[in-house]
CSV table of C-alpha atoms in Angstrom, one decimal:
chain,number,residue,atom,x,y,z
A,1,MET,CA,-23.0,-149.1,-58.0
A,2,ALA,CA,-22.5,-146.4,-55.5
A,3,GLU,CA,-23.4,-147.1,-51.8
A,4,ALA,CA,-26.7,-145.4,-50.9
A,5,LEU,CA,-27.1,-143.0,-48.2
A,6,ASP,CA,-30.4,-142.6,-46.3
A,7,VAL,CA,-30.7,-138.9,-46.9
A,8,HIS,CA,-33.8,-138.4,-48.7
A,9,PRO,CA,-36.8,-140.6,-48.5
A,10,GLU,CA,-38.2,-140.1,-52.1
A,11,VAL,CA,-36.2,-138.4,-54.8
A,12,ASN,CA,-38.0,-138.0,-58.0
A,13,ARG,CA,-38.0,-135.8,-61.2
A,14,THR,CA,-40.3,-133.3,-59.9
A,15,GLY,CA,-37.7,-131.5,-57.9
A,16,GLY,CA,-34.7,-131.8,-55.5
A,17,ALA,CA,-32.2,-131.1,-58.3
A,18,CYS,CA,-29.8,-128.5,-59.5
A,19,ILE,CA,-28.3,-128.2,-63.1
A,20,PHE,CA,-25.0,-126.6,-63.0
A,21,GLY,CA,-23.5,-124.8,-66.1
A,22,VAL,CA,-26.6,-125.0,-68.4
A,23,ASP,CA,-26.4,-122.2,-70.9
A,24,ASP,CA,-30.0,-121.9,-72.1
A,25,PRO,CA,-32.9,-123.6,-70.0
A,26,THR,CA,-35.1,-123.4,-73.1
A,27,LEU,CA,-33.1,-125.8,-75.0
A,28,PRO,CA,-34.0,-129.5,-75.1
A,29,TYR,CA,-31.4,-130.9,-73.0
A,30,LEU,CA,-32.1,-134.3,-71.6
A,31,ALA,CA,-31.1,-133.4,-68.0
A,32,ALA,CA,-33.7,-130.5,-68.0
A,33,ARG,CA,-36.5,-133.0,-69.0
A,34,VAL,CA,-35.5,-135.6,-66.5
A,35,PHE,CA,-35.4,-132.8,-63.8
A,36,PRO,CA,-37.9,-130.3,-65.1
A,37,ALA,CA,-38.3,-128.4,-61.7
A,38,ALA,CA,-34.4,-128.2,-61.1
A,39,GLN,CA,-32.6,-125.1,-60.1
A,40,GLN,CA,-30.4,-123.6,-62.8
A,41,ILE,CA,-27.1,-122.1,-62.1
A,42,PRO,CA,-25.3,-120.9,-65.4
A,43,LEU,CA,-21.6,-120.4,-65.5
A,44,ALA,CA,-20.5,-117.0,-64.4
A,45,VAL,CA,-17.3,-115.0,-63.7
A,46,GLY,CA,-16.1,-115.4,-60.3
A,47,GLN,CA,-17.7,-118.7,-59.7
A,48,ASP,CA,-15.9,-121.2,-57.3
A,49,ALA,CA,-17.0,-123.8,-55.0
A,50,ASP,CA,-18.2,-121.5,-52.1
A,51,SER,CA,-20.3,-119.3,-54.5
A,52,VAL,CA,-22.1,-122.3,-56.1
A,53,VAL,CA,-22.9,-124.0,-52.7
A,54,GLY,CA,-24.1,-120.5,-51.4
A,55,GLN,CA,-26.7,-120.6,-54.4
A,56,LEU,CA,-28.0,-124.1,-53.8
A,57,GLY,CA,-31.7,-124.2,-52.6
A,58,PRO,CA,-32.3,-126.2,-49.3
A,59,ASP,CA,-33.9,-129.2,-51.0
A,60,VAL,CA,-31.3,-129.9,-53.5
A,61,ARG,CA,-30.3,-133.5,-53.4
A,62,TRP,CA,-29.1,-134.1,-57.0
A,63,PHE,CA,-26.4,-132.0,-58.5
A,64,VAL,CA,-26.1,-132.3,-62.3
A,65,TRP,CA,-22.7,-131.2,-63.7
A,66,HIS,CA,-23.7,-129.8,-67.1
A,67,ALA,CA,-20.9,-127.4,-68.1
A,68,LEU,CA,-20.9,-127.5,-72.1
A,69,PRO,CA,-17.3,-127.2,-72.9
A,70,THR,CA,-15.2,-130.2,-73.8
A,71,HIS,CA,-12.7,-129.8,-71.0
A,72,LYS,CA,-14.6,-129.4,-67.7
A,73,GLY,CA,-12.1,-129.7,-65.0
A,74,GLY,CA,-11.9,-126.0,-64.0
A,75,MET,CA,-15.6,-125.3,-64.0
A,76,PRO,CA,-16.2,-124.1,-61.5
A,77,ARG,CA,-12.9,-123.0,-59.9
A,78,HIS,CA,-12.1,-125.4,-57.0
A,79,ARG,CA,-14.1,-128.1,-58.5
A,80,GLU,CA,-12.8,-130.7,-56.1
A,81,ALA,CA,-13.7,-128.6,-53.1
A,82,LEU,CA,-17.2,-128.4,-54.5
A,83,ARG,CA,-17.4,-132.3,-54.9
A,84,ARG,CA,-16.4,-132.6,-51.3
A,85,MET,CA,-18.8,-130.0,-50.1
A,86,LEU,CA,-21.7,-131.6,-51.9
A,87,ARG,CA,-20.7,-135.0,-50.5
A,88,GLU,CA,-20.8,-133.3,-46.9
A,89,ARG,CA,-24.3,-132.1,-47.6
A,90,SER,CA,-25.4,-135.8,-48.9
A,91,ILE,CA,-26.0,-134.4,-52.4
A,92,PHE,CA,-25.3,-136.7,-55.2
A,93,GLY,CA,-23.0,-135.4,-57.9
A,94,ILE,CA,-24.4,-136.6,-61.4
A,95,ASN,CA,-21.7,-136.8,-64.0
A,96,GLU,CA,-19.3,-135.4,-61.6
A,97,ARG,CA,-16.4,-137.6,-62.9
A,98,VAL,CA,-16.8,-136.5,-66.4
A,99,VAL,CA,-14.3,-133.9,-67.0
A,100,ASP,CA,-12.9,-134.6,-70.6
A,101,ILE,CA,-15.4,-135.5,-73.4
A,102,SER,CA,-12.9,-135.0,-76.3
A,103,LYS,CA,-12.9,-137.4,-79.0
A,104,ARG,CA,-9.4,-138.5,-78.2
A,105,ASN,CA,-10.0,-139.1,-74.5
A,106,THR,CA,-13.3,-141.0,-75.3
A,107,GLN,CA,-11.5,-143.3,-77.6
A,108,ALA,CA,-8.6,-143.7,-75.1
A,109,VAL,CA,-11.0,-144.8,-72.4
A,110,LEU,CA,-12.4,-147.6,-74.9
A,111,ALA,CA,-8.9,-148.8,-75.9
A,112,GLY,CA,-8.1,-149.1,-72.1
A,113,LEU,CA,-11.0,-151.4,-71.8
A,114,GLY,CA,-10.2,-153.4,-74.9
A,115,LEU,CA,-13.4,-152.1,-76.8
A,116,PRO,CA,-13.1,-151.3,-80.6
A,117,THR,CA,-11.7,-147.7,-81.2
A,118,THR,CA,-11.9,-145.3,-84.2
A,119,GLU,CA,-8.7,-143.3,-83.9
A,120,ALA,CA,-6.9,-143.5,-87.0
A,121,ALA,CA,-3.1,-144.4,-87.2
A,122,ARG,CA,-0.8,-142.2,-88.9
A,123,GLY,CA,0.2,-144.7,-91.5
A,124,GLY,CA,-2.1,-146.8,-93.5
A,125,GLU,CA,-3.4,-147.6,-97.0
A,126,PRO,CA,-3.7,-144.4,-99.2
A,127,SER,CA,-7.2,-145.3,-100.2
A,128,GLU,CA,-8.6,-145.8,-96.5
A,129,LYS,CA,-11.4,-143.5,-95.8
A,130,LEU,CA,-10.9,-141.2,-92.8
A,131,PHE,CA,-13.1,-138.8,-91.0
A,132,LEU,CA,-11.8,-135.3,-90.1
A,133,LYS,CA,-13.4,-133.9,-87.0
A,134,SER,CA,-12.8,-131.6,-84.2
A,135,ASN,CA,-11.5,-133.2,-81.2
A,136,HIS,CA,-14.0,-131.0,-79.1
A,137,ASN,CA,-17.5,-131.8,-78.5
A,138,TYR,CA,-19.8,-130.6,-81.5
A,139,GLY,CA,-16.8,-129.0,-83.2
A,140,GLY,CA,-16.1,-126.8,-80.3
A,141,ARG,CA,-19.2,-124.7,-80.5
A,142,ALA,CA,-19.5,-124.3,-76.8
A,143,GLU,CA,-16.0,-122.8,-76.6
A,144,ARG,CA,-16.6,-120.5,-79.4
A,145,LEU,CA,-19.9,-119.2,-78.2
A,146,MET,CA,-18.5,-118.4,-74.6
A,147,SER,CA,-17.7,-114.8,-73.9
A,148,GLN,CA,-13.9,-114.1,-73.5
A,149,GLU,CA,-14.6,-113.1,-70.0
A,150,LEU,CA,-15.7,-116.6,-69.2
A,151,ARG,CA,-13.0,-118.2,-71.2
A,152,ASP,CA,-10.3,-116.2,-69.5
A,153,TYR,CA,-11.9,-117.0,-66.1
A,154,PHE,CA,-12.2,-120.7,-66.5
A,155,GLY,CA,-9.2,-121.2,-68.7
A,156,VAL,CA,-11.0,-122.5,-71.8
A,157,ALA,CA,-9.4,-122.2,-75.0
A,158,VAL,CA,-11.1,-122.0,-78.3
A,159,PRO,CA,-10.1,-124.7,-81.0
A,160,HIS,CA,-7.2,-124.1,-83.4
A,161,PRO,CA,-8.5,-121.9,-86.3
A,162,GLN,CA,-7.8,-124.9,-88.8
A,163,THR,CA,-10.0,-127.3,-86.8
A,164,PRO,CA,-13.3,-128.1,-88.6
A,165,GLU,CA,-16.5,-127.0,-87.1
A,166,PHE,CA,-19.3,-129.7,-86.8
A,167,LYS,CA,-20.8,-128.7,-90.3
A,168,GLN,CA,-17.4,-129.0,-91.9
A,169,TYR,CA,-16.7,-132.6,-91.0
A,170,ARG,CA,-15.9,-134.6,-94.1
A,171,VAL,CA,-14.7,-138.0,-95.2
A,172,VAL,CA,-11.7,-138.0,-97.3
A,173,GLU,CA,-9.1,-140.6,-98.5
A,174,ARG,CA,-5.8,-141.0,-96.4
A,175,ARG,CA,-4.1,-139.8,-99.7
A,176,HIS,CA,-5.6,-136.4,-99.2
A,177,VAL,CA,-5.1,-135.9,-95.5
A,178,GLN,CA,-2.1,-133.7,-94.7
A,179,SER,CA,0.3,-134.6,-92.1
A,180,LEU,CA,-0.6,-131.4,-90.3
A,181,ALA,CA,-4.1,-133.0,-89.4
A,182,PHE,CA,-2.3,-135.6,-87.2
A,183,ASN,CA,-0.1,-133.0,-85.6
A,184,LEU,CA,-3.0,-130.7,-84.4
A,185,ALA,CA,-4.2,-131.7,-80.9
A,186,ASP,CA,-7.5,-129.9,-81.7
A,187,VAL,CA,-8.2,-132.1,-84.9
A,188,PHE,CA,-9.3,-135.8,-84.5
A,189,VAL,CA,-8.7,-138.0,-87.4
A,190,GLU,CA,-11.1,-141.0,-87.1
A,191,ARG,CA,-11.4,-144.2,-89.1
A,192,PHE,CA,-14.6,-144.1,-91.3
A,193,VAL,CA,-16.8,-146.9,-90.2
A,194,GLU,CA,-18.5,-148.5,-93.1
A,195,ASN,CA,-22.2,-148.9,-92.3
A,196,SER,CA,-24.1,-149.7,-95.6
A,197,ALA,CA,-27.3,-150.3,-93.7
A,198,GLU,CA,-27.4,-146.6,-92.7
A,199,VAL,CA,-28.2,-147.6,-89.2
A,200,PHE,CA,-26.9,-146.1,-85.9
A,201,TYR,CA,-27.9,-146.2,-82.3
A,202,ARG,CA,-28.1,-143.6,-79.5
A,203,ALA,CA,-28.3,-144.7,-76.0
A,204,PHE,CA,-29.9,-142.4,-73.6
A,205,ILE,CA,-28.9,-143.2,-70.1
A,206,VAL,CA,-30.2,-142.3,-66.5
A,207,PHE,CA,-28.1,-144.5,-64.2
A,208,ASP,CA,-29.2,-148.0,-64.8
A,209,ALA,CA,-32.0,-147.1,-67.3
A,210,VAL,CA,-31.2,-147.1,-71.0
A,211,VAL,CA,-33.4,-146.3,-73.9
A,212,LEU,CA,-31.5,-147.4,-76.8
A,213,SER,CA,-32.9,-145.9,-80.2
A,214,ARG,CA,-32.2,-147.8,-83.4
A,215,ILE,CA,-32.2,-145.1,-86.0
A,216,VAL,CA,-32.1,-145.4,-89.9
A,217,CYS,CA,-30.6,-142.2,-91.2
A,218,GLY,CA,-28.8,-141.6,-94.5
A,219,GLY,CA,-25.7,-139.3,-95.1
A,220,VAL,CA,-22.2,-139.5,-93.7
A,221,ILE,CA,-22.9,-137.7,-90.5
A,222,LYS,CA,-25.7,-139.6,-88.6
A,223,LYS,CA,-28.3,-137.3,-87.0
A,224,ALA,CA,-31.3,-138.4,-85.0
A,225,LEU,CA,-33.3,-135.4,-86.0
A,226,GLY,CA,-33.0,-136.7,-89.6
A,227,ALA,CA,-34.2,-140.1,-88.9
A,228,GLU,CA,-36.1,-142.0,-91.5
A,229,GLN,CA,-37.1,-144.7,-89.1
A,230,ARG,CA,-36.8,-145.2,-85.5
A,231,ASP,CA,-37.3,-147.9,-82.8
A,232,ASP,CA,-36.8,-147.6,-79.1
A,233,TYR,CA,-35.7,-150.4,-76.8
A,234,PHE,CA,-36.2,-150.1,-73.1
A,235,LEU,CA,-33.4,-151.8,-71.3
A,236,SER,CA,-31.3,-151.8,-68.1
A,237,PHE,CA,-27.8,-152.1,-67.1
A,238,SER,CA,-29.1,-154.3,-64.1
A,239,ASP,CA,-29.7,-157.1,-66.7
A,240,ALA,CA,-26.0,-157.4,-67.4
A,241,ASP,CA,-25.7,-160.6,-65.3
A,242,SER,CA,-28.4,-162.3,-67.6
A,243,GLY,CA,-26.4,-161.2,-70.7
A,244,PHE,CA,-29.2,-158.8,-71.5
A,245,ALA,CA,-31.5,-161.6,-72.3
A,246,SER,CA,-34.1,-159.0,-73.1
A,247,ALA,CA,-32.3,-157.4,-75.9
A,248,PRO,CA,-34.2,-157.9,-79.3
A,249,ASP,CA,-31.2,-159.0,-81.3
A,250,ASP,CA,-27.4,-159.8,-81.0
A,251,THR,CA,-26.5,-156.4,-82.2
A,252,VAL,CA,-28.3,-154.8,-79.4
A,253,ARG,CA,-26.9,-157.3,-77.1
A,254,LYS,CA,-23.4,-156.3,-78.0
A,255,ILE,CA,-23.9,-152.7,-77.6
A,256,MET,CA,-25.4,-153.1,-74.1
A,257,VAL,CA,-22.4,-155.2,-73.0
A,258,ASP,CA,-20.0,-152.5,-74.4
A,259,LEU,CA,-22.0,-149.7,-72.8
A,260,ALA,CA,-22.1,-151.5,-69.4
A,261,ARG,CA,-18.3,-151.6,-69.3
A,262,PHE,CA,-17.8,-148.1,-70.8
A,263,CYS,CA,-20.2,-145.8,-69.0
A,264,PRO,CA,-19.0,-146.5,-65.4
A,265,THR,CA,-15.3,-146.0,-66.5
A,266,PHE,CA,-16.2,-142.9,-68.3
A,267,GLY,CA,-18.3,-141.6,-65.3
A,268,LEU,CA,-21.5,-141.1,-67.3
A,269,ASP,CA,-24.4,-141.2,-65.1
A,270,LEU,CA,-26.8,-139.3,-67.3
A,271,GLY,CA,-26.5,-138.5,-71.1
A,272,ALA,CA,-26.2,-140.1,-74.4
A,273,VAL,CA,-23.8,-142.2,-76.4
A,274,ASP,CA,-23.6,-142.7,-80.0
A,275,ILE,CA,-22.8,-146.1,-81.4
A,276,LEU,CA,-22.2,-147.1,-85.0
A,277,PRO,CA,-22.0,-150.9,-85.9
A,278,ASP,CA,-19.8,-151.6,-88.9
A,279,ASP,CA,-20.8,-154.0,-91.8
A,280,ASP,CA,-19.4,-157.1,-89.8
A,281,GLY,CA,-21.7,-156.1,-87.0
A,282,VAL,CA,-19.0,-154.8,-84.6
A,283,PRO,CA,-20.4,-151.7,-82.7
A,284,HIS,CA,-18.2,-148.8,-82.2
A,285,ILE,CA,-18.9,-146.2,-79.6
A,286,ILE,CA,-18.3,-142.9,-81.4
A,287,ASP,CA,-19.2,-140.1,-78.8
A,288,ALA,CA,-20.3,-139.9,-75.2
A,289,ASN,CA,-22.1,-136.6,-74.1
A,290,PRO,CA,-23.3,-135.8,-70.5
A,291,THR,CA,-24.9,-132.5,-72.0
A,292,ALA,CA,-26.7,-134.2,-74.7
A,293,TRP,CA,-29.9,-133.0,-76.1
A,294,GLY,CA,-32.8,-135.4,-76.1
A,295,GLY,CA,-35.6,-133.5,-74.7
A,296,GLU,CA,-37.2,-133.6,-78.0
A,297,ASN,CA,-37.6,-137.4,-77.6
A,298,CYS,CA,-39.4,-137.3,-74.2
A,299,ASP,CA,-42.7,-137.3,-75.7
A,300,ARG,CA,-42.2,-140.6,-77.3
A,301,PRO,CA,-44.3,-143.3,-75.8
A,302,GLY,CA,-42.6,-144.7,-72.6
A,303,PHE,CA,-39.2,-142.8,-73.1
A,304,LEU,CA,-39.4,-140.6,-70.2
A,305,ASP,CA,-41.2,-142.9,-67.9
A,306,HIS,CA,-38.6,-145.5,-68.4
A,307,LEU,CA,-35.7,-143.2,-67.8
A,308,THR,CA,-37.0,-141.6,-64.7
A,309,ALA,CA,-38.6,-144.6,-63.1
A,310,VAL,CA,-35.1,-145.3,-61.6
A,311,LEU,CA,-35.3,-142.0,-59.6
A,312,VAL,CA,-38.4,-142.6,-58.0
A,313,GLY,CA,-38.0,-143.9,-54.5
A,314,ARG,CA,-34.3,-144.0,-55.0
A,315,ASN,CA,-32.2,-142.4,-52.3
A,316,ALA,CA,-29.5,-140.0,-53.2
A,317,ALA,CA,-26.1,-141.8,-53.2
A,318,ALA,CA,-22.5,-140.8,-52.6
A,319,PRO,CA,-20.4,-141.5,-55.7
A,320,SER,CA,-17.6,-144.1,-55.1
């Protein structure tokens, strides 16, 4: 964990935050529900470190990096300078280390940790099921919706025209996958994780606090909004030393062990992670998103209270 700085006696979810890069404050982003009174700074042409700092209110102690595009390293310009300037003002940068949420990078982080991965090899059995996806978050929707001016200023590229959008994702046998799919950087070919129970998990994370939702949902693409059944487990990364003894079953325990290793390496302080166990009970982390929706869940009993309790009385801290 980061070393605490004594800069603010009581930071809580009622204020003291800025969300940078949010495109529409009316959408149910998790960050907006965690910090409902946050100052909002959208992406804008001409934006650099100085211009962002110049807009910050005097009480800001949390700065949530919330730009939607997959590759975030250039938003704003002089990003490293902004990180330094925030630190000099004793402002904690939430998710500041997350600069690439592409499918390929996410799976590379998992591979580096020795955790299960889903990226498909170029060769394999012709009957193997593969999932054709965009390498971009949510099919590159954020990149496609940005104005040309914004894309030009921040150096954001739209996905290749042959890259599937989210609603076009499909499962096919390897025999039907053209080699071109493996050659396009914007296409991600994923091993299809067999899950006959039709159960997936979504972890909502705010620092150490985790709400792990067990979601029963049919269909090839699992969506929380289409849940047939849902159970929430209130957990914490602070229980790692006990092996997550409070977890309700072995599957949840395995998921928490993997998340406790993955999230610090990935740099995720606040957001959501999707996990799909296979039929052998091995959990596979599919996606990690620092700009996740989730606000629609915040009225579920205990959900928001659990996630935000970690903020009450917590001093802002400088990232390590």
